[in-house]
PDB file of C-alpha atoms and ligand atoms in Angstrom:
ATOM      1  CA  HIS A 891      84.950  72.026  74.971  1.00  0.00           C
ATOM      2  CA  PRO A 892      85.545  74.384  72.052  1.00  0.00           C
ATOM      3  CA  ASP A 893      81.877  75.093  71.154  1.00  0.00           C
ATOM      4  CA  THR A 894      81.739  78.820  70.439  1.00  0.00           C
ATOM      5  CA  TYR A 895      78.282  79.464  71.845  1.00  0.00           C
ATOM      6  CA  GLU A 896      79.090  77.609  75.066  1.00  0.00           C
ATOM      7  CA  VAL A 897      82.425  79.408  75.442  1.00  0.00           C
ATOM      8  CA  TRP A 898      80.795  82.794  74.798  1.00  0.00           C
ATOM      9  CA  VAL A 899      78.014  82.310  77.370  1.00  0.00           C
ATOM     10  CA  SER A 900      80.479  81.073  79.983  1.00  0.00           C
ATOM     11  CA  GLU A 901      82.843  84.000  79.390  1.00  0.00           C
ATOM     12  CA  ILE A 902      80.020  86.531  79.806  1.00  0.00           C
ATOM     13  CA  MET A 903      78.791  84.828  82.987  1.00  0.00           C
ATOM     14  CA  LEU A 904      82.352  84.758  84.343  1.00  0.00           C
ATOM     15  CA  GLN A 905      82.926  88.497  83.766  1.00  0.00           C
ATOM     16  CA  GLN A 906      81.765  89.392  87.292  1.00  0.00           C
ATOM     17  CA  THR A 907      81.121  86.027  88.909  1.00  0.00           C
ATOM     18  CA  GLN A 908      83.183  83.147  90.289  1.00  0.00           C
ATOM     19  CA  VAL A 909      83.413  79.819  88.473  1.00  0.00           C
ATOM     20  CA  LYS A 910      81.715  77.736  91.177  1.00  0.00           C
ATOM     21  CA  THR A 911      78.713  80.103  91.173  1.00  0.00           C
ATOM     22  CA  VAL A 912      78.509  80.153  87.388  1.00  0.00           C
ATOM     23  CA  ILE A 913      78.504  76.369  86.755  1.00  0.00           C
ATOM     24  CA  PRO A 914      74.849  75.579  87.731  1.00  0.00           C
ATOM     25  CA  TYR A 915      73.628  78.730  85.939  1.00  0.00           C
ATOM     26  CA  TRP A 916      75.557  77.791  82.829  1.00  0.00           C
ATOM     27  CA  GLU A 917      74.187  74.230  82.866  1.00  0.00           C
ATOM     28  CA  ARG A 918      70.587  75.437  83.255  1.00  0.00           C
ATOM     29  CA  TRP A 919      71.121  78.017  80.501  1.00  0.00           C
ATOM     30  CA  MET A 920      72.467  75.418  78.051  1.00  0.00           C
ATOM     31  CA  GLN A 921      69.549  73.076  78.695  1.00  0.00           C
ATOM     32  CA  THR A 922      67.007  75.860  78.110  1.00  0.00           C
ATOM     33  CA  LEU A 923      68.733  77.965  75.437  1.00  0.00           C
ATOM     34  CA  PRO A 924      71.064  75.546  73.630  1.00  0.00           C
ATOM     35  CA  THR A 925      71.849  77.656  70.540  1.00  0.00           C
ATOM     36  CA  VAL A 926      72.306  81.253  69.398  1.00  0.00           C
ATOM     37  CA  ALA A 927      69.033  81.051  67.439  1.00  0.00           C
ATOM     38  CA  VAL A 928      67.038  79.852  70.460  1.00  0.00           C
ATOM     39  CA  LEU A 929      68.519  82.638  72.609  1.00  0.00           C
ATOM     40  CA  ALA A 930      67.770  85.255  69.943  1.00  0.00           C
ATOM     41  CA  ALA A 931      64.106  84.222  69.739  1.00  0.00           C
ATOM     42  CA  ALA A 932      63.483  83.638  73.472  1.00  0.00           C
ATOM     43  CA  PRO A 933      61.097  85.947  75.378  1.00  0.00           C
ATOM     44  CA  GLU A 934      63.134  88.446  77.401  1.00  0.00           C
ATOM     45  CA  GLN A 935      61.438  87.495  80.688  1.00  0.00           C
ATOM     46  CA  ARG A 936      62.493  83.868  80.223  1.00  0.00           C
ATOM     47  CA  VAL A 937      66.091  84.899  79.602  1.00  0.00           C
ATOM     48  CA  LEU A 938      66.139  87.240  82.612  1.00  0.00           C
ATOM     49  CA  LYS A 939      64.683  84.491  84.821  1.00  0.00           C
ATOM     50  CA  LEU A 940      67.585  82.184  83.919  1.00  0.00           C
ATOM     51  CA  TRP A 941      70.007  84.944  84.962  1.00  0.00           C
ATOM     52  CA  GLU A 942      68.220  85.705  88.243  1.00  0.00           C
ATOM     53  CA  GLY A 943      70.784  85.730  91.072  1.00  0.00           C
ATOM     54  CA  LEU A 944      73.855  86.399  88.889  1.00  0.00           C
ATOM     55  CA  GLY A 945      73.363  90.188  88.952  1.00  0.00           C
ATOM     56  CA  TYR A 946      74.771  92.798  86.555  1.00  0.00           C
ATOM     57  CA  TYR A 947      71.815  92.371  84.209  1.00  0.00           C
ATOM     58  CA  THR A 948      73.412  94.452  81.442  1.00  0.00           C
ATOM     59  CA  ARG A 949      75.400  91.303  80.675  1.00  0.00           C
ATOM     60  CA  VAL A 950      72.347  89.181  79.903  1.00  0.00           C
ATOM     61  CA  ARG A 951      70.617  91.936  77.929  1.00  0.00           C
ATOM     62  CA  ASN A 952      73.765  92.308  75.820  1.00  0.00           C
ATOM     63  CA  LEU A 953      73.944  88.526  75.359  1.00  0.00           C
ATOM     64  CA  GLN A 954      70.485  88.440  73.820  1.00  0.00           C
ATOM     65  CA  LYS A 955      71.121  91.605  71.784  1.00  0.00           C
ATOM     66  CA  ALA A 956      74.322  90.025  70.420  1.00  0.00           C
ATOM     67  CA  ALA A 957      72.492  86.763  69.615  1.00  0.00           C
ATOM     68  CA  GLN A 958      69.860  88.713  67.668  1.00  0.00           C
ATOM     69  CA  ARG A 959      72.600  90.530  65.781  1.00  0.00           C
ATOM     70  CA  ILE A 960      74.368  87.236  64.949  1.00  0.00           C
ATOM     71  CA  VAL A 961      71.099  85.869  63.542  1.00  0.00           C
ATOM     72  CA  ALA A 962      70.301  89.072  61.612  1.00  0.00           C
ATOM     73  CA  GLU A 963      73.779  89.955  60.324  1.00  0.00           C
ATOM     74  CA  HIS A 964      75.788  86.703  60.324  1.00  0.00           C
ATOM     75  CA  ALA A 965      73.121  84.188  59.277  1.00  0.00           C
ATOM     76  CA  GLY A 966      73.185  82.745  62.799  1.00  0.00           C
ATOM     77  CA  LEU A 967      76.894  81.875  62.633  1.00  0.00           C
ATOM     78  CA  PHE A 968      79.144  83.194  65.400  1.00  0.00           C
ATOM     79  CA  PRO A 969      81.790  85.542  63.893  1.00  0.00           C
ATOM     80  CA  ARG A 970      85.172  83.819  63.783  1.00  0.00           C
ATOM     81  CA  GLY A 971      87.548  86.784  63.641  1.00  0.00           C
ATOM     82  CA  PHE A 972      88.686  88.801  66.679  1.00  0.00           C
ATOM     83  CA  ASP A 973      87.243  92.095  65.344  1.00  0.00           C
ATOM     84  CA  GLY A 974      83.864  90.527  64.604  1.00  0.00           C
ATOM     85  CA  VAL A 975      83.656  89.113  68.131  1.00  0.00           C
ATOM     86  CA  LEU A 976      84.849  92.407  69.658  1.00  0.00           C
ATOM     87  CA  ALA A 977      82.048  94.259  67.828  1.00  0.00           C
ATOM     88  CA  LEU A 978      79.346  92.252  69.634  1.00  0.00           C
ATOM     89  CA  PRO A 979      77.504  94.005  72.484  1.00  0.00           C
ATOM     90  CA  GLY A 980      79.017  93.208  75.893  1.00  0.00           C
ATOM     91  CA  VAL A 981      82.350  91.951  74.524  1.00  0.00           C
ATOM     92  CA  GLY A 982      85.570  93.800  75.390  1.00  0.00           C
ATOM     93  CA  ARG A 983      89.207  93.156  74.554  1.00  0.00           C
ATOM     94  CA  TYR A 984      89.689  90.482  77.209  1.00  0.00           C
ATOM     95  CA  THR A 985      86.484  88.592  76.403  1.00  0.00           C
ATOM     96  CA  ALA A 986      87.134  88.710  72.637  1.00  0.00           C
ATOM     97  CA  GLY A 987      90.648  87.301  73.205  1.00  0.00           C
ATOM     98  CA  SER A 988      89.337  84.639  75.506  1.00  0.00           C
ATOM     99  CA  ILE A 989      86.537  83.502  73.165  1.00  0.00           C
ATOM    100  CA  THR A 990      88.638  83.482  69.989  1.00  0.00           C
ATOM    101  CA  SER A 991      91.623  81.742  71.575  1.00  0.00           C
ATOM    102  CA  ILE A 992      89.552  79.086  73.352  1.00  0.00           C
ATOM    103  CA  ALA A 993      86.984  78.462  70.607  1.00  0.00           C
ATOM    104  CA  PHE A 994      89.124  79.015  67.470  1.00  0.00           C
ATOM    105  CA  ASN A 995      92.656  78.664  68.834  1.00  0.00           C
ATOM    106  CA  ALA A 996      93.377  82.208  67.585  1.00  0.00           C
ATOM    107  CA  PRO A 997      96.676  83.751  68.792  1.00  0.00           C
ATOM    108  CA  ALA A 998      94.775  86.486  70.690  1.00  0.00           C
ATOM    109  CA  PRO A 999      96.068  87.603  74.098  1.00  0.00           C
ATOM    110  CA  ILE A1000      94.093  87.789  77.334  1.00  0.00           C
ATOM    111  CA  LEU A1001      94.827  89.893  80.394  1.00  0.00           C
ATOM    112  CA  ASP A1002      92.752  89.735  83.561  1.00  0.00           C
ATOM    113  CA  GLY A1003      93.708  89.999  87.232  1.00  0.00           C
ATOM    114  CA  ASN A1004      95.056  86.444  87.355  1.00  0.00           C
ATOM    115  CA  VAL A1005      97.167  86.844  84.215  1.00  0.00           C
ATOM    116  CA  ILE A1006      98.460  90.234  85.387  1.00  0.00           C
ATOM    117  CA  ARG A1007      99.682  88.636  88.609  1.00  0.00           C
ATOM    118  CA  VAL A1008     101.429  85.785  86.788  1.00  0.00           C
ATOM    119  CA  LEU A1009     103.112  88.056  84.220  1.00  0.00           C
ATOM    120  CA  THR A1010     104.267  90.741  86.664  1.00  0.00           C
ATOM    121  CA  ARG A1011     105.887  88.013  88.773  1.00  0.00           C
ATOM    122  CA  LEU A1012     107.301  85.960  85.881  1.00  0.00           C
ATOM    123  CA  PHE A1013     108.932  89.033  84.321  1.00  0.00           C
ATOM    124  CA  CYS A1014     109.444  90.920  87.596  1.00  0.00           C
ATOM    125  CA  ILE A1015     107.561  94.044  86.485  1.00  0.00           C
ATOM    126  CA  ALA A1016     107.580  96.461  89.417  1.00  0.00           C
ATOM    127  CA  GLU A1017     105.453  99.258  87.899  1.00  0.00           C
ATOM    128  CA  ASN A1018     101.781  99.498  88.743  1.00  0.00           C
ATOM    129  CA  PRO A1019      99.833  97.381  86.189  1.00  0.00           C
ATOM    130  CA  ARG A1020      96.934  99.849  86.444  1.00  0.00           C
ATOM    131  CA  ASP A1021      99.105 102.525  84.810  1.00  0.00           C
ATOM    132  CA  ARG A1022      98.326 102.769  81.129  1.00  0.00           C
ATOM    133  CA  ALA A1023     101.889 102.192  79.858  1.00  0.00           C
ATOM    134  CA  THR A1024     102.456  99.179  82.106  1.00  0.00           C
ATOM    135  CA  ASN A1025      99.064  97.761  81.208  1.00  0.00           C
ATOM    136  CA  GLU A1026      99.913  98.032  77.505  1.00  0.00           C
ATOM    137  CA  LEU A1027     103.297  96.397  78.150  1.00  0.00           C
ATOM    138  CA  LEU A1028     101.481  93.479  79.809  1.00  0.00           C
ATOM    139  CA  TRP A1029      99.093  93.158  76.845  1.00  0.00           C
ATOM    140  CA  ARG A1030     102.117  93.036  74.516  1.00  0.00           C
ATOM    141  CA  LEU A1031     103.789  90.352  76.653  1.00  0.00           C
ATOM    142  CA  ALA A1032     100.586  88.293  76.693  1.00  0.00           C
ATOM    143  CA  ALA A1033     100.427  88.679  72.892  1.00  0.00           C
ATOM    144  CA  ARG A1034     104.031  87.541  72.441  1.00  0.00           C
ATOM    145  CA  LEU A1035     103.416  84.459  74.568  1.00  0.00           C
ATOM    146  CA  VAL A1036     100.283  83.375  72.707  1.00  0.00           C
ATOM    147  CA  VAL A1037     101.873  84.012  69.298  1.00  0.00           C
ATOM    148  CA  ALA A1038     104.891  81.952  70.394  1.00  0.00           C
ATOM    149  CA  ALA A1039     102.551  79.192  71.600  1.00  0.00           C
ATOM    150  CA  SER A1040     100.790  79.118  68.226  1.00  0.00           C
ATOM    151  CA  ALA A1041     104.014  77.901  66.624  1.00  0.00           C
ATOM    152  CA  HIS A1042     104.386  74.960  69.014  1.00  0.00           C
ATOM    153  CA  THR A1043     101.612  72.521  68.174  1.00  0.00           C
ATOM    154  CA  SER A1044     104.080  69.643  68.262  1.00  0.00           C
ATOM    155  CA  LEU A1045     104.826  70.221  71.952  1.00  0.00           C
ATOM    156  CA  ILE A1046     101.361  69.144  73.007  1.00  0.00           C
ATOM    157  CA  THR A1047     100.345  66.572  70.420  1.00  0.00           C
ATOM    158  CA  ASN A1048     100.644  63.754  72.950  1.00  0.00           C
ATOM    159  CA  HIS A1049      97.868  65.242  75.094  1.00  0.00           C
ATOM    160  CA  SER A1050      94.533  64.666  73.397  1.00  0.00           C
ATOM    161  CA  SER A1051      92.441  67.327  75.186  1.00  0.00           C
ATOM    162  CA  LEU A1052      95.042  70.027  74.484  1.00  0.00           C
ATOM    163  CA  LEU A1053      95.349  68.840  70.914  1.00  0.00           C
ATOM    164  CA  LEU A1054      91.599  69.286  70.492  1.00  0.00           C
ATOM    165  CA  SER A1055      91.637  72.868  71.722  1.00  0.00           C
ATOM    166  CA  GLY A1056      95.050  73.898  70.326  1.00  0.00           C
ATOM    167  CA  PRO A1057      98.130  75.599  71.773  1.00  0.00           C
ATOM    168  CA  CYS A1058      96.745  79.173  71.957  1.00  0.00           C
ATOM    169  CA  SER A1059      93.710  77.975  73.857  1.00  0.00           C
ATOM    170  CA  ALA A1060      95.924  75.836  76.100  1.00  0.00           C
ATOM    171  CA  LEU A1061      98.356  78.701  76.793  1.00  0.00           C
ATOM    172  CA  ASN A1062      95.663  81.221  77.709  1.00  0.00           C
ATOM    173  CA  GLN A1063      93.723  78.787  79.850  1.00  0.00           C
ATOM    174  CA  SER A1064      96.960  77.734  81.568  1.00  0.00           C
ATOM    175  CA  LEU A1065      97.824  81.347  82.414  1.00  0.00           C
ATOM    176  CA  MET A1066      94.371  81.918  83.913  1.00  0.00           C
ATOM    177  CA  GLU A1067      94.457  78.646  85.829  1.00  0.00           C
ATOM    178  CA  LEU A1068      97.990  79.210  87.103  1.00  0.00           C
ATOM    179  CA  GLY A1069      96.949  82.598  88.499  1.00  0.00           C
ATOM    180  CA  ALA A1070      93.766  81.196  90.036  1.00  0.00           C
ATOM    181  CA  THR A1071      95.244  78.105  91.673  1.00  0.00           C
ATOM    182  CA  VAL A1072      99.064  78.366  92.083  1.00  0.00           C
ATOM    183  CA  CYS A1073     100.252  81.956  91.643  1.00  0.00           C
ATOM    184  CA  THR A1074      97.672  83.287  94.083  1.00  0.00           C
ATOM    185  CA  PRO A1075      97.709  86.776  95.665  1.00  0.00           C
ATOM    186  CA  LEU A1076      98.648  85.374  99.092  1.00  0.00           C
ATOM    187  CA  ASN A1077     100.863  82.337  99.698  1.00  0.00           C
ATOM    188  CA  PRO A1078     101.588  81.384  96.072  1.00  0.00           C
ATOM    189  CA  GLN A1079     102.694  77.758  95.701  1.00  0.00           C
ATOM    190  CA  CYS A1080     106.094  78.474  94.113  1.00  0.00           C
ATOM    191  CA  PRO A1081     107.649  75.058  94.945  1.00  0.00           C
ATOM    192  CA  GLN A1082     104.831  73.366  92.962  1.00  0.00           C
ATOM    193  CA  CYS A1083     104.771  75.946  90.158  1.00  0.00           C
ATOM    194  CA  PRO A1084     105.516  74.486  86.692  1.00  0.00           C
ATOM    195  CA  VAL A1085     107.190  77.716  85.513  1.00  0.00           C
ATOM    196  CA  ARG A1086     109.235  78.506  88.628  1.00  0.00           C
ATOM    197  CA  THR A1087     112.564  78.046  86.827  1.00  0.00           C
ATOM    198  CA  HIS A1088     111.565  80.891  84.455  1.00  0.00           C
ATOM    199  CA  CYS A1089     110.182  83.175  87.165  1.00  0.00           C
ATOM    200  CA  ALA A1090     112.242  86.303  87.785  1.00  0.00           C
ATOM    201  CA  ALA A1091     110.365  87.251  90.967  1.00  0.00           C
ATOM    202  CA  HIS A1092     110.880  83.781  92.428  1.00  0.00           C
ATOM    203  CA  ARG A1093     114.584  83.864  91.534  1.00  0.00           C
ATOM    204  CA  THR A1094     115.119  87.283  93.120  1.00  0.00           C
ATOM    205  CA  GLY A1095     112.875  86.810  96.163  1.00  0.00           C
ATOM    206  CA  ARG A1096     110.383  89.533  95.149  1.00  0.00           C
ATOM    207  CA  VAL A1097     107.200  87.476  94.834  1.00  0.00           C
ATOM    208  CA  GLY A1098     105.564  89.143  97.848  1.00  0.00           C
ATOM    209  CA  GLU A1099     106.025  92.630  96.351  1.00  0.00           C
ATOM    210  CA  LEU A1100     104.283  91.864  93.063  1.00  0.00           C
ATOM    211  CA  PRO A1101     102.036  92.914  91.503  1.00  0.00           C
ATOM    212  CA  ASN A1102     102.551  96.464  92.737  1.00  0.00           C
ATOM    213  CA  LEU A1103      98.976  97.749  92.831  1.00  0.00           C
ATOM    214  CA  GLY A1104      99.856 101.013  94.629  1.00  0.00           C
ATOM    215  CA  ALA A1105      98.209 102.310  97.777  1.00  0.00           C
ATOM    216  CA  ARG A1106      94.538 101.493  98.171  1.00  0.00           C
ATOM    217  CA  ALA A1107      92.200 104.456  97.973  1.00  0.00           C
ATOM    218  CA  ALA A1108      90.934 105.474 101.406  1.00  0.00           C
ATOM    219  CA  THR A1109      87.493 104.049 102.126  1.00  0.00           C
ATOM    220  CA  THR A1110      84.579 106.194 103.261  1.00  0.00           C
ATOM    221  CA  ARG A1111      82.221 104.843 105.905  1.00  0.00           C
ATOM    222  CA  ARG A1112      78.587 105.555 105.032  1.00  0.00           C
ATOM    223  CA  GLU A1113      75.515 104.750 107.104  1.00  0.00           C
ATOM    224  CA  PHE A1114      71.940 104.553 105.853  1.00  0.00           C
ATOM    225  CA  HIS A1115      68.835 104.632 108.028  1.00  0.00           C
ATOM    226  CA  ALA A1116      65.357 103.716 106.871  1.00  0.00           C
ATOM    227  CA  PHE A1117      62.097 104.343 108.739  1.00  0.00           C
ATOM    228  CA  VAL A1118      58.504 103.296 108.288  1.00  0.00           C
ATOM    229  CA  VAL A1119      56.201 105.781 110.036  1.00  0.00           C
ATOM    230  CA  GLU A1120      52.645 104.703 110.908  1.00  0.00           C
ATOM    231  CA  ARG A1121      49.992 106.749 112.706  1.00  0.00           C
ATOM    232  CA  GLU A1122      46.891 105.415 114.416  1.00  0.00           C
ATOM    233  CA  GLU A1123      44.742 103.396 112.045  1.00  0.00           C
ATOM    234  CA  ILE A1124      46.189 104.823 108.806  1.00  0.00           C
ATOM    235  CA  SER A1125      47.503 101.850 106.875  1.00  0.00           C
ATOM    236  CA  ARG A1126      51.109 101.464 105.826  1.00  0.00           C
ATOM    237  CA  ASP A1127      50.106 101.627 102.165  1.00  0.00           C
ATOM    238  CA  ALA A1128      48.395 104.959 102.724  1.00  0.00           C
ATOM    239  CA  THR A1129      51.398 106.484 104.514  1.00  0.00           C
ATOM    240  CA  ALA A1130      53.750 105.191 101.842  1.00  0.00           C
TER     241      ALA A1130
HETATM  242 FE1  SF4 B 434     103.961  82.677  90.593  1.00  0.00          FE
HETATM  243 FE2  SF4 B 434     105.755  81.545  92.208  1.00  0.00          FE
HETATM  244 FE3  SF4 B 434     105.146  80.455  89.852  1.00  0.00          FE
HETATM  245 FE4  SF4 B 434     106.537  82.701  89.946  1.00  0.00          FE
HETATM  246  S1  SF4 B 434     107.192  80.696  90.739  1.00  0.00           S
HETATM  247  S2  SF4 B 434     104.831  82.259  88.577  1.00  0.00           S
HETATM  248  S3  SF4 B 434     105.603  83.711  91.694  1.00  0.00           S
HETATM  249  S4  SF4 B 434     103.757  80.698  91.615  1.00  0.00           S
END
């Protein structure tokens, strides 16, 4: 559903939280705060209450700050361009690409963990995607794909829901979904994969090696002990 406000709220909720956890929060949020203007004017405590349980509260504070800025600086209209969206509090490169491609069908790339896995396998990229140069290469590949998709409206005109959202939206959502459901970290479903004939890792038997995330940093075991000390009839409040 390409409603900008709905896409924006869902993308912010999904930044640190899984889809199945987000859905009931998102539905409650939309019933209570259905528009940017309502969010901008809502009492902070009411907004925080709706977020309770999702954690990472900076996200919700930034959401309301951004809504207030949209009302004050954009006459309540969500900015349409990538740079305008990127300038909002709490929106980074990935989220701006995701919002503008899904809501406006803009040819803006996205790159998260799922997309990194799909691209490193499709193009058989053996370098660590956390390295700056490799990460930039992956952003460029994601950009080339979405720009190429933007020229192919005719390929999906027989599918009404894709036609509604547009090819850039469809491409980016397909990459995310492929990584989440088929090209998974363990046991990817290559025989069922719709792009297996294009996949260099599948062709060369290197799927299990990719992405190459390097050695994991050694973990440190830490223990914490807490005590409540009480003496005779002195109350716990007094000792605290
Ligand atoms: Fe991923 Fe396998 Fe599909 Fe390649 S063929 S993109 S490794 S699921």
